[in-house]
Amino acid sequence: MPNHNLVVIAAMARKGGSGKTTLSRALISAAVAAKRRVLLIDTDSTGVLGTWHRRADANGLGSPLLRSATAESVTAVDRTIEQVYEEDLADFVFIDTAGVGAEWSDSIAVLADHIVTPVMLSTSDLDVGAQTADWFEKLRSRVDDPDSLPRHHVVLNMVDPKTTRADAALIQAAVARFPLIETVMLRRNAYKEMDEKGLLHAIALQKQADPNPLMRPHVRHVVEAIEEATDILNNILEK
Ligand SMILES: Nc1ncnc2c1ncn2[C@@H]1O[C@H](COP(=O)(O)OP(=O)(O)OP(=O)(O)O)[C@@H](O)[C@H]1O
Ligand SMILES: [Mg+2]
């Protein structure tokens, strides 16, 4: 039976290093923590996301709910999504894209239900974020049926836990400019740890079981990251 509830989410941004891979992994962690089946498709030719998945499994910090595939062309991505849909192989497909790959962008975009763009909180990053939002608006005007296009969401990333007055002004500007997700991604060591080790909830469980009681307070930081990612995922799905 086809999975009519399959949700395809693609992380896309015009700017490299804005947090696409981090956001993808955080959302994947949130989905798996909610016991959903996830397929991640890495279209980044460096294959970082797939490598991360193997590392997570090797560390015992993966999940049987998570599988990954690499796709070197739009056709391959399309075929993979089609198969997942037809055979009900997952609840979510996450597509991580490479920094630039602009020619791919339009073709990948139309395959997704949601596009998420992480934008770091700085004046120049907001400007580049605006280019991504403009690209999406232009795409609307170029397709026959704009209603069939995915929804576009912007997530502010690397927000300092202690918001300064300048940050607050930038956040205000972002609210006015972008289809912004209410929950922002804070700059967190837990995301760095996720990058090194694997899925957030698996890391939390491992810390909880640590025989060294000094490690246990760190569980809270990881749980907070899962909550943040879960909020972002729910926000995306609501719109
Ligand atoms: N919220 C965050 N907290 C802490 N570190 C972060 C956060 N977001 C991103 N980083 C770090 O910033 C760096 C760049 O992030 P990431 O690799 O996710 O960006 P990207 O958009 O996928 O980059 P590329 O365009 O090269 O694929 C990484 O080292 C990542 O660990
Ligand atoms: Mg990346």
Coordinates of N, CA and C and ligand atoms in Angstrom, one line a residue:
M1 N 0.8 -1.2 0.0 CA 0.0 0.0 0.0 C 0.9 1.3 0.0
P2 N 0.6 2.2 -0.9 CA 1.4 3.5 -0.8 C 1.1 4.2 0.5
N3 N 2.2 4.9 0.9 CA 2.1 5.7 2.1 C 1.7 7.2 1.7
H4 N 0.3 7.4 1.8 CA -0.2 8.8 1.4 C 0.3 9.8 2.4
N5 N 0.8 9.4 3.6 CA 1.2 10.4 4.6 C 2.7 10.7 4.5
L6 N 3.4 10.1 3.5 CA 4.8 10.4 3.4 C 5.1 11.9 3.3
V7 N 6.1 12.4 4.1 CA 6.4 13.8 4.0 C 7.9 13.9 3.6
V8 N 8.1 14.7 2.6 CA 9.4 14.9 2.0 C 9.9 16.3 2.3
I9 N 11.0 16.4 3.1 CA 11.6 17.7 3.5 C 13.0 17.8 2.9
A10 N 13.2 18.9 2.2 CA 14.5 19.2 1.7 C 15.1 20.4 2.3
A11 N 16.4 20.3 2.8 CA 17.1 21.4 3.3 C 17.9 22.1 2.2
M12 N 17.6 23.4 1.9 CA 18.2 24.1 0.8 C 18.5 25.5 1.2
A13 N 19.7 25.9 0.7 CA 20.1 27.3 1.0 C 21.1 27.7 -0.1
R14 N 21.1 29.0 -0.4 CA 22.1 29.5 -1.4 C 23.4 29.6 -0.8
K15 N 23.5 29.7 0.5 CA 24.8 29.9 1.1 C 25.3 28.6 1.8
G16 N 26.6 28.3 1.5 CA 27.2 27.1 2.2 C 27.4 27.4 3.6
G17 N 27.4 26.3 4.4 CA 27.8 26.5 5.8 C 26.7 27.2 6.7
S18 N 25.5 27.2 6.2 CA 24.5 27.9 7.0 C 23.7 27.0 7.9
G19 N 24.0 25.7 7.8 CA 23.4 24.7 8.8 C 22.5 23.7 8.2
K20 N 22.5 23.5 6.9 CA 21.6 22.6 6.2 C 21.7 21.2 6.8
T21 N 23.0 20.8 6.9 CA 23.2 19.4 7.4 C 22.9 19.3 8.9
T22 N 23.2 20.3 9.6 CA 22.9 20.3 11.1 C 21.4 20.2 11.3
L23 N 20.7 21.1 10.5 CA 19.2 21.1 10.6 C 18.6 19.8 10.2
S24 N 19.1 19.2 9.1 CA 18.6 17.9 8.7 C 18.8 16.9 9.7
R25 N 20.0 16.8 10.3 CA 20.2 15.8 11.4 C 19.4 16.0 12.6
A26 N 19.2 17.3 13.0 CA 18.3 17.6 14.1 C 16.9 17.2 13.9
L27 N 16.4 17.4 12.7 CA 15.0 17.1 12.4 C 14.9 15.5 12.3
I28 N 15.9 14.9 11.7 CA 15.9 13.4 11.6 C 15.9 12.9 13.1
S29 N 16.7 13.5 13.9 CA 16.7 13.0 15.3 C 15.3 13.1 16.0
A30 N 14.7 14.3 15.7 CA 13.4 14.5 16.3 C 12.4 13.5 15.7
A31 N 12.4 13.2 14.4 CA 11.5 12.3 13.8 C 11.7 10.9 14.4
V32 N 12.9 10.5 14.5 CA 13.2 9.1 15.0 C 12.8 9.0 16.5
A33 N 13.1 10.1 17.2 CA 12.7 10.1 18.6 C 11.2 10.0 18.8
A34 N 10.4 10.4 17.8 CA 9.0 10.3 17.8 C 8.6 8.9 17.1
K35 N 9.5 8.0 17.0 CA 9.3 6.7 16.4 C 8.8 6.6 15.0
R36 N 9.2 7.6 14.2 CA 8.9 7.6 12.8 C 10.0 7.0 12.0
R37 N 9.7 6.4 10.9 CA 10.7 5.8 10.0 C 11.2 6.9 9.0
V38 N 12.5 7.0 8.9 CA 13.1 8.0 8.2 C 14.1 7.5 7.1
L39 N 14.0 8.0 5.9 CA 15.0 7.8 4.9 C 15.7 9.1 4.7
L40 N 17.0 9.1 4.8 CA 17.7 10.3 4.4 C 18.4 10.1 3.1
I41 N 18.3 11.1 2.2 CA 18.9 11.1 0.9 C 19.9 12.2 0.9
D42 N 21.2 11.7 0.6 CA 22.3 12.7 0.6 C 22.5 13.0 -0.9
T43 N 22.3 14.3 -1.3 CA 22.7 14.7 -2.6 C 23.9 15.5 -2.6
D44 N 24.5 15.7 -1.4 CA 25.8 16.4 -1.3 C 26.9 15.4 -1.7
S45 N 27.6 15.7 -2.8 CA 28.5 14.7 -3.4 C 29.6 14.3 -2.4
T46 N 29.8 15.1 -1.4 CA 30.8 14.8 -0.4 C 30.3 13.6 0.5
G47 N 29.0 13.3 0.4 CA 28.5 12.2 1.2 C 28.5 12.3 2.7
V48 N 28.6 13.5 3.2 CA 28.7 13.7 4.7 C 27.6 13.1 5.5
L49 N 26.4 13.2 5.0 CA 25.3 12.7 5.8 C 25.3 11.2 5.9
G50 N 25.6 10.6 4.8 CA 25.7 9.1 4.8 C 26.8 8.6 5.7
T51 N 27.9 9.3 5.6 CA 29.1 9.0 6.5 C 28.7 9.1 8.0
W52 N 27.9 10.2 8.2 CA 27.4 10.4 9.6 C 26.5 9.2 10.0
H53 N 25.7 8.8 9.2 CA 24.8 7.7 9.5 C 25.6 6.4 9.8
R54 N 26.6 6.1 9.0 CA 27.4 4.9 9.3 C 28.1 5.1 10.6
R55 N 28.6 6.3 10.9 CA 29.4 6.5 12.1 C 28.4 6.3 13.3
A56 N 27.2 6.9 13.2 CA 26.2 6.7 14.2 C 25.9 5.3 14.5
D57 N 25.7 4.5 13.5 CA 25.5 3.0 13.7 C 26.7 2.4 14.3
A58 N 27.9 2.7 13.9 CA 29.1 2.1 14.5 C 29.2 2.5 15.9
N59 N 28.8 3.7 16.3 CA 28.8 4.1 17.7 C 27.7 3.5 18.6
G60 N 26.8 2.8 17.9 CA 25.6 2.3 18.6 C 24.6 3.5 18.9
L61 N 24.8 4.6 18.1 CA 23.9 5.8 18.3 C 23.1 6.1 17.1
G62 N 22.8 5.0 16.3 CA 21.9 5.1 15.2 C 20.5 4.6 15.6
S63 N 19.7 4.1 14.7 CA 18.4 3.6 15.0 C 18.0 2.7 13.8
P64 N 17.3 1.6 14.1 CA 16.8 0.8 13.0 C 15.7 1.6 12.2
L65 N 15.2 2.7 12.8 CA 14.2 3.5 12.1 C 14.8 4.3 11.0
L66 N 16.1 4.5 11.0 CA 16.8 5.4 10.1 C 17.6 4.6 9.1
R67 N 17.3 4.9 7.8 CA 18.1 4.3 6.7 C 18.6 5.5 5.8
S68 N 19.6 5.2 5.0 CA 20.1 6.3 4.1 C 20.3 5.8 2.7
A69 N 20.3 6.7 1.8 CA 20.6 6.4 0.4 C 21.3 7.6 -0.2
T70 N 22.2 7.3 -1.1 CA 22.8 8.5 -1.8 C 22.2 8.6 -3.2
A71 N 22.1 9.8 -3.7 CA 21.5 10.0 -5.0 C 22.4 11.0 -5.8
E72 N 22.8 10.6 -6.9 CA 23.7 11.4 -7.7 C 23.0 12.3 -8.8
S73 N 21.7 12.1 -8.9 CA 21.0 12.8 -9.9 C 19.6 13.1 -9.4
V74 N 18.9 14.0 -10.0 CA 17.5 14.3 -9.6 C 16.7 13.1 -9.9
T75 N 16.9 12.5 -11.1 CA 16.1 11.3 -11.4 C 16.3 10.2 -10.3
A76 N 17.5 10.1 -9.8 CA 17.7 9.1 -8.7 C 16.9 9.4 -7.5
V77 N 16.9 10.7 -7.1 CA 16.1 11.2 -6.0 C 14.6 10.9 -6.2
D78 N 14.2 11.3 -7.4 CA 12.8 11.1 -7.7 C 12.4 9.6 -7.6
R79 N 13.2 8.7 -8.2 CA 12.9 7.3 -8.2 C 12.9 6.8 -6.7
T80 N 13.8 7.2 -5.9 CA 13.9 6.8 -4.5 C 12.6 7.2 -3.8
I81 N 12.2 8.4 -3.9 CA 11.0 8.9 -3.2 C 9.8 8.1 -3.7
E82 N 9.7 7.9 -5.0 CA 8.6 7.1 -5.6 C 8.5 5.7 -4.9
Q83 N 9.7 5.1 -4.8 CA 9.7 3.7 -4.3 C 9.3 3.7 -2.8
V84 N 9.8 4.7 -2.0 CA 9.5 4.8 -0.6 C 8.0 5.0 -0.4
Y85 N 7.4 5.8 -1.3 CA 6.0 6.1 -1.3 C 5.2 4.8 -1.7
E86 N 5.5 4.2 -2.8 CA 4.8 3.1 -3.3 C 4.8 1.9 -2.3
E87 N 6.0 1.7 -1.7 CA 6.2 0.5 -0.9 C 6.1 0.8 0.6
D88 N 5.7 2.0 0.9 CA 5.6 2.5 2.3 C 6.8 2.1 3.2
L89 N 8.0 2.6 2.7 CA 9.2 2.3 3.4 C 9.6 3.3 4.4
A90 N 8.9 4.4 4.5 CA 9.3 5.4 5.5 C 8.1 6.4 5.7
D91 N 8.2 7.1 6.8 CA 7.2 8.2 7.1 C 7.8 9.5 6.7
F92 N 9.1 9.7 6.7 CA 9.7 10.9 6.3 C 10.9 10.6 5.3
V93 N 11.0 11.5 4.3 CA 12.3 11.5 3.6 C 12.9 12.9 3.8
F94 N 14.2 12.9 4.2 CA 14.9 14.1 4.3 C 16.0 14.2 3.2
I95 N 16.0 15.3 2.5 CA 17.0 15.5 1.5 C 18.0 16.6 1.9
D96 N 19.2 16.2 2.0 CA 20.2 17.3 2.3 C 20.9 17.6 1.0
T97 N 21.0 18.9 0.8 CA 21.6 19.3 -0.5 C 22.9 20.0 -0.3
A98 N 23.8 20.1 -1.3 CA 25.1 20.7 -1.2 C 25.0 22.2 -1.2
G99 N 26.0 22.8 -0.8 CA 26.0 24.3 -0.6 C 25.6 25.1 -1.8
V100 N 26.1 24.8 -3.0 CA 25.8 25.6 -4.2 C 24.8 24.9 -5.1
G101 N 25.2 23.9 -5.7 CA 24.3 23.1 -6.7 C 23.1 23.8 -7.2
A102 N 23.2 25.0 -7.7 CA 22.0 25.8 -8.0 C 21.2 25.2 -9.1
E103 N 21.8 24.5 -10.1 CA 21.1 23.9 -11.2 C 20.1 22.9 -10.7
W104 N 20.5 22.2 -9.7 CA 19.7 21.1 -9.1 C 18.5 21.7 -8.4
S105 N 18.6 22.9 -7.9 CA 17.7 23.4 -6.9 C 16.2 23.3 -7.3
D106 N 15.9 23.8 -8.5 CA 14.5 23.8 -8.9 C 14.0 22.4 -9.0
S107 N 14.8 21.5 -9.6 CA 14.3 20.1 -9.8 C 14.1 19.4 -8.5
I108 N 15.0 19.6 -7.5 CA 14.9 19.0 -6.2 C 13.7 19.6 -5.5
A109 N 13.5 20.9 -5.6 CA 12.5 21.6 -4.9 C 11.1 21.1 -5.2
V110 N 10.9 20.8 -6.4 CA 9.5 20.4 -6.8 C 9.2 18.9 -6.3
L111 N 10.2 18.2 -5.9 CA 10.0 16.9 -5.4 C 9.6 16.9 -3.9
A112 N 9.8 18.0 -3.2 CA 9.6 18.0 -1.8 C 8.2 18.5 -1.4
D113 N 7.8 18.2 -0.2 CA 6.6 18.8 0.3 C 6.9 20.1 1.1
H114 N 8.1 20.1 1.7 CA 8.6 21.3 2.4 C 10.1 21.5 2.1
I115 N 10.4 22.8 2.0 CA 11.8 23.2 1.9 C 12.1 24.0 3.1
V116 N 13.2 23.6 3.8 CA 13.7 24.4 4.9 C 15.0 25.1 4.6
T117 N 15.1 26.3 4.9 CA 16.3 27.1 4.7 C 16.9 27.6 6.0
P118 N 18.0 27.1 6.5 CA 18.6 27.7 7.7 C 19.3 29.0 7.3
V119 N 19.1 30.0 8.1 CA 19.8 31.2 7.9 C 20.4 31.6 9.2
M120 N 21.7 31.9 9.2 CA 22.4 32.3 10.4 C 22.1 33.8 10.7
L121 N 22.1 34.1 12.0 CA 21.7 35.4 12.5 C 22.8 36.4 12.3
S122 N 22.9 37.0 11.1 CA 23.8 38.1 10.9 C 23.3 38.9 9.7
T123 N 23.6 40.1 9.6 CA 23.1 41.0 8.5 C 23.3 40.4 7.2
S124 N 24.6 39.9 6.9 CA 24.9 39.4 5.6 C 24.2 38.1 5.3
D125 N 24.1 37.3 6.4 CA 23.4 36.0 6.2 C 21.9 36.2 5.9
L126 N 21.3 37.2 6.5 CA 19.9 37.5 6.3 C 19.8 37.9 4.8
D127 N 20.8 38.7 4.3 CA 20.7 39.1 2.9 C 20.7 37.9 1.9
V128 N 21.6 37.0 2.2 CA 21.7 35.8 1.4 C 20.4 34.9 1.5
G129 N 19.9 34.9 2.8 CA 18.7 34.2 3.0 C 17.5 34.8 2.2
A130 N 17.6 36.1 2.0 CA 16.5 36.8 1.2 C 16.6 36.3 -0.2
Q131 N 17.9 36.1 -0.7 CA 18.0 35.6 -2.1 C 17.4 34.2 -2.2
T132 N 17.5 33.4 -1.2 CA 16.9 32.0 -1.3 C 15.4 32.2 -1.3
A133 N 14.8 33.1 -0.5 CA 13.4 33.3 -0.5 C 12.9 33.9 -1.8
D134 N 13.7 34.8 -2.4 CA 13.4 35.3 -3.7 C 13.4 34.2 -4.8
W135 N 14.4 33.3 -4.7 CA 14.5 32.2 -5.7 C 13.2 31.4 -5.6
F136 N 12.7 31.2 -4.4 CA 11.5 30.4 -4.2 C 10.3 31.1 -4.8
E137 N 10.2 32.4 -4.6 CA 9.1 33.1 -5.1 C 9.1 33.1 -6.6
K138 N 10.3 33.2 -7.2 CA 10.5 33.2 -8.7 C 10.0 31.8 -9.2
L139 N 10.4 30.8 -8.5 CA 10.0 29.4 -8.9 C 8.5 29.3 -9.0
R140 N 7.8 29.9 -8.1 CA 6.4 29.9 -8.1 C 5.8 30.5 -9.4
S141 N 6.5 31.5 -9.9 CA 6.0 32.1 -11.1 C 6.4 31.3 -12.4
R142 N 7.3 30.3 -12.2 CA 7.7 29.6 -13.4 C 7.0 28.2 -13.5
V143 N 6.3 27.8 -12.5 CA 5.6 26.5 -12.7 C 4.2 26.6 -13.0
D144 N 3.6 25.6 -13.7 CA 2.2 25.6 -14.1 C 1.3 25.7 -12.9
D145 N 1.6 25.0 -11.9 CA 0.6 24.9 -10.8 C 1.3 25.2 -9.5
P146 N 1.4 26.5 -9.1 CA 2.1 26.9 -7.9 C 1.6 26.2 -6.7
D147 N 0.4 25.8 -6.7 CA -0.2 25.1 -5.5 C 0.5 23.8 -5.2
S148 N 1.1 23.2 -6.3 CA 1.7 21.9 -6.1 C 3.1 22.1 -5.6
L149 N 3.6 23.3 -5.5 CA 5.0 23.6 -4.9 C 5.0 23.3 -3.4
P150 N 6.2 23.0 -3.0 CA 6.3 22.8 -1.5 C 6.1 24.1 -0.8
R151 N 6.0 24.0 0.5 CA 6.0 25.1 1.4 C 7.4 25.5 1.7
H152 N 7.7 26.8 1.8 CA 9.0 27.2 2.1 C 9.1 27.7 3.6
H153 N 10.1 27.3 4.3 CA 10.2 27.7 5.7 C 11.7 28.2 5.9
V154 N 11.8 29.2 6.7 CA 13.2 29.7 7.1 C 13.3 29.4 8.6
V155 N 14.5 28.8 8.9 CA 14.8 28.6 10.3 C 16.0 29.4 10.7
L156 N 15.9 30.3 11.7 CA 17.1 31.0 12.1 C 18.0 30.1 12.9
N157 N 19.3 30.1 12.5 CA 20.2 29.2 13.1 C 21.4 29.9 13.8
M158 N 22.0 29.2 14.8 CA 23.2 29.7 15.5 C 22.8 30.9 16.3
V159 N 21.6 30.9 16.8 CA 21.2 32.1 17.7 C 21.8 31.9 19.0
D160 N 22.4 33.0 19.5 CA 23.1 32.9 20.8 C 22.0 32.8 21.9
P161 N 22.3 31.8 22.9 CA 21.3 31.7 24.0 C 21.0 33.0 24.7
K162 N 22.0 33.9 24.8 CA 21.8 35.2 25.4 C 21.6 36.2 24.3
T163 N 20.3 36.5 24.0 CA 20.0 37.4 22.9 C 20.4 38.8 23.2
T164 N 21.2 39.4 22.4 CA 21.6 40.8 22.6 C 20.5 41.7 21.9
R165 N 20.6 43.0 22.1 CA 19.6 43.9 21.5 C 19.8 43.9 20.0
A166 N 21.0 43.7 19.5 CA 21.3 43.7 18.1 C 20.6 42.4 17.5
D167 N 20.8 41.3 18.2 CA 20.2 40.0 17.7 C 18.6 40.2 17.6
A168 N 18.1 40.8 18.7 CA 16.6 41.0 18.7 C 16.2 41.8 17.5
A169 N 16.9 42.8 17.1 CA 16.6 43.6 15.9 C 16.7 42.8 14.6
L170 N 17.7 41.9 14.6 CA 17.9 41.1 13.4 C 16.7 40.1 13.3
I171 N 16.3 39.5 14.5 CA 15.2 38.6 14.5 C 13.9 39.3 14.0
Q172 N 13.7 40.5 14.4 CA 12.6 41.3 14.0 C 12.6 41.5 12.5
A173 N 13.8 41.8 11.9 CA 13.9 42.0 10.5 C 13.6 40.6 9.8
A174 N 14.0 39.5 10.3 CA 13.8 38.2 9.7 C 12.3 37.9 9.7
V175 N 11.6 38.2 10.8 CA 10.2 38.0 10.9 C 9.5 38.7 9.7
A176 N 9.9 39.9 9.5 CA 9.3 40.7 8.4 C 9.6 40.2 7.0
R177 N 10.7 39.6 6.9 CA 11.2 39.2 5.5 C 10.9 37.8 5.1
F178 N 10.8 36.9 6.0 CA 10.8 35.4 5.7 C 9.6 34.7 6.2
P179 N 9.3 33.6 5.5 CA 8.3 32.7 6.1 C 9.0 31.9 7.3
L180 N 9.1 32.6 8.4 CA 9.9 32.2 9.5 C 9.2 31.2 10.4
I181 N 10.0 30.1 10.8 CA 9.5 29.2 11.8 C 9.8 29.9 13.2
E182 N 8.8 29.8 14.0 CA 8.8 30.5 15.3 C 10.0 30.1 16.2
T183 N 10.3 28.8 16.2 CA 11.3 28.3 17.0 C 12.7 28.5 16.3
V184 N 13.6 29.1 17.0 CA 15.0 29.2 16.4 C 15.9 28.1 16.8
M185 N 16.9 27.9 16.1 CA 18.0 26.9 16.5 C 19.1 27.7 17.2
L186 N 19.2 27.3 18.5 CA 20.3 28.0 19.2 C 21.6 27.4 18.9
R187 N 22.7 28.2 19.2 CA 24.0 27.6 19.0 C 24.2 26.6 20.2
R188 N 24.4 25.3 19.9 CA 24.4 24.3 21.0 C 25.5 23.3 20.8
N189 N 26.2 23.0 21.9 CA 27.2 21.9 21.8 C 26.5 20.6 21.5
A190 N 25.3 20.4 21.9 CA 24.6 19.2 21.6 C 24.5 18.9 20.1
Y191 N 24.4 20.0 19.3 CA 24.4 19.8 17.8 C 25.8 19.3 17.3
K192 N 26.8 19.9 18.0 CA 28.2 19.4 17.6 C 28.4 18.0 18.0
E193 N 27.8 17.6 19.1 CA 28.0 16.2 19.6 C 27.2 15.3 18.6
M194 N 26.0 15.7 18.2 CA 25.2 15.0 17.2 C 26.0 14.7 16.0
D195 N 26.7 15.8 15.5 CA 27.6 15.7 14.4 C 28.7 14.7 14.5
E196 N 29.3 14.6 15.7 CA 30.3 13.7 16.0 C 29.8 12.2 16.1
K197 N 28.7 12.1 16.8 CA 28.3 10.8 17.3 C 27.1 10.1 16.7
G198 N 26.0 10.9 16.6 CA 24.8 10.2 16.0 C 23.5 10.9 16.5
L199 N 22.4 10.1 16.5 CA 21.1 10.7 16.8 C 21.0 11.2 18.2
L200 N 20.3 12.4 18.3 CA 20.2 13.1 19.6 C 19.7 12.2 20.7
H201 N 18.5 11.5 20.4 CA 17.9 10.8 21.6 C 18.8 9.6 22.0
A202 N 19.5 9.0 21.0 CA 20.4 7.9 21.3 C 21.6 8.4 22.2
I203 N 22.0 9.6 21.9 CA 23.1 10.2 22.8 C 22.5 10.5 24.2
A204 N 21.3 10.9 24.3 CA 20.7 11.2 25.6 C 20.6 9.9 26.4
L205 N 20.1 8.8 25.7 CA 20.0 7.6 26.4 C 21.3 7.1 26.9
Q206 N 22.3 7.2 26.1 CA 23.7 6.8 26.4 C 24.2 7.5 27.6
K207 N 24.0 8.8 27.7 CA 24.4 9.7 28.8 C 23.7 9.3 30.1
Q208 N 22.4 9.0 29.9 CA 21.6 8.6 31.1 C 22.1 7.4 31.7
A209 N 22.6 6.5 30.9 CA 23.1 5.2 31.4 C 24.5 5.2 31.8
D210 N 25.2 6.4 31.7 CA 26.6 6.5 32.0 C 26.8 6.2 33.5
P211 N 27.8 5.3 33.7 CA 28.1 4.9 35.1 C 28.7 6.1 35.9
N212 N 29.2 7.1 35.2 CA 29.8 8.3 35.8 C 28.7 9.3 36.0
P213 N 28.3 9.5 37.3 CA 27.1 10.4 37.6 C 27.4 11.8 37.1
L214 N 28.7 12.2 37.0 CA 29.0 13.6 36.5 C 28.5 13.8 35.1
M215 N 28.3 12.7 34.3 CA 27.9 12.9 32.9 C 26.4 13.1 32.8
R216 N 25.7 12.7 33.8 CA 24.2 12.8 33.7 C 23.6 14.1 33.5
P217 N 24.1 15.2 34.2 CA 23.5 16.5 34.0 C 23.6 16.9 32.5
H218 N 24.5 16.4 31.7 CA 24.6 16.7 30.3 C 23.4 16.2 29.5
V219 N 22.7 15.3 30.1 CA 21.5 14.8 29.4 C 20.5 15.9 29.1
R220 N 20.4 16.8 30.1 CA 19.4 17.9 29.9 C 19.7 18.7 28.7
H221 N 21.0 19.0 28.4 CA 21.3 19.8 27.2 C 20.9 19.1 25.9
V222 N 21.0 17.8 25.9 CA 20.7 17.0 24.7 C 19.2 17.0 24.6
V223 N 18.5 16.8 25.7 CA 17.0 16.7 25.7 C 16.5 18.1 25.2
E224 N 17.1 19.2 25.6 CA 16.6 20.5 25.1 C 16.8 20.6 23.6
A225 N 17.9 20.1 23.1 CA 18.1 20.1 21.6 C 17.0 19.3 20.9
I226 N 16.7 18.1 21.5 CA 15.6 17.3 20.9 C 14.3 18.1 20.9
E227 N 14.0 18.8 22.0 CA 12.8 19.5 22.1 C 12.7 20.7 21.1
E228 N 13.9 21.3 20.9 CA 13.9 22.4 19.9 C 13.7 21.9 18.5
A229 N 14.3 20.8 18.2 CA 14.2 20.2 16.9 C 12.7 19.7 16.6
T230 N 12.1 19.1 17.7 CA 10.8 18.6 17.6 C 9.8 19.8 17.4
D231 N 10.0 20.9 18.1 CA 9.2 22.1 17.8 C 9.3 22.6 16.4
I232 N 10.5 22.6 15.9 CA 10.8 23.0 14.5 C 10.0 22.1 13.5
L233 N 10.2 20.8 13.7 CA 9.6 19.8 12.9 C 8.0 20.0 12.9
N234 N 7.5 20.1 14.1 CA 6.0 20.3 14.2 C 5.5 21.6 13.5
N235 N 6.3 22.6 13.7 CA 6.0 23.9 13.0 C 6.0 23.7 11.5
I236 N 6.9 23.0 11.0 CA 7.0 22.8 9.5 C 5.8 22.0 9.1
L237 N 5.4 21.0 9.8 CA 4.3 20.1 9.4 C 2.9 20.8 9.6
E238 N 2.9 21.8 10.5 CA 1.6 22.5 10.7 C 1.3 23.4 9.5
K239 N 2.3 23.9 8.8 CA 2.0 24.9 7.8 C 1.9 24.4 6.4
Ligands
LIG1 N1 23.0 25.5 15.9 C1 24.3 25.1 15.8 N2 25.0 25.0 17.0 C2 26.3 24.7 16.9 N3 27.0 24.4 15.8 C3 26.3 24.6 14.6 C4 25.0 24.9 14.6 N4 24.6 25.0 13.2 C5 25.7 24.7 12.5 N5 26.7 24.4 13.3 C6 28.1 24.1 12.9 O1 28.4 24.9 11.8 C7 29.1 24.2 10.8 C8 28.4 24.3 9.4 O2 27.1 23.7 9.6 P1 26.5 22.7 8.5 O3 27.6 21.7 8.1 O4 25.3 22.1 9.0 O5 26.2 23.6 7.3 P2 25.8 23.3 5.8 O6 24.9 24.3 5.3 O7 25.4 21.9 5.7 O8 27.2 23.4 5.1 P3 27.6 23.0 3.6 O9 27.0 24.1 2.7 O10 29.0 23.0 3.6 O11 26.9 21.6 3.3 C9 29.3 22.8 11.3 O12 30.5 22.7 11.9 C10 28.2 22.7 12.3 O13 28.5 21.8 13.4
MG2 MG 26.0 20.3 4.4

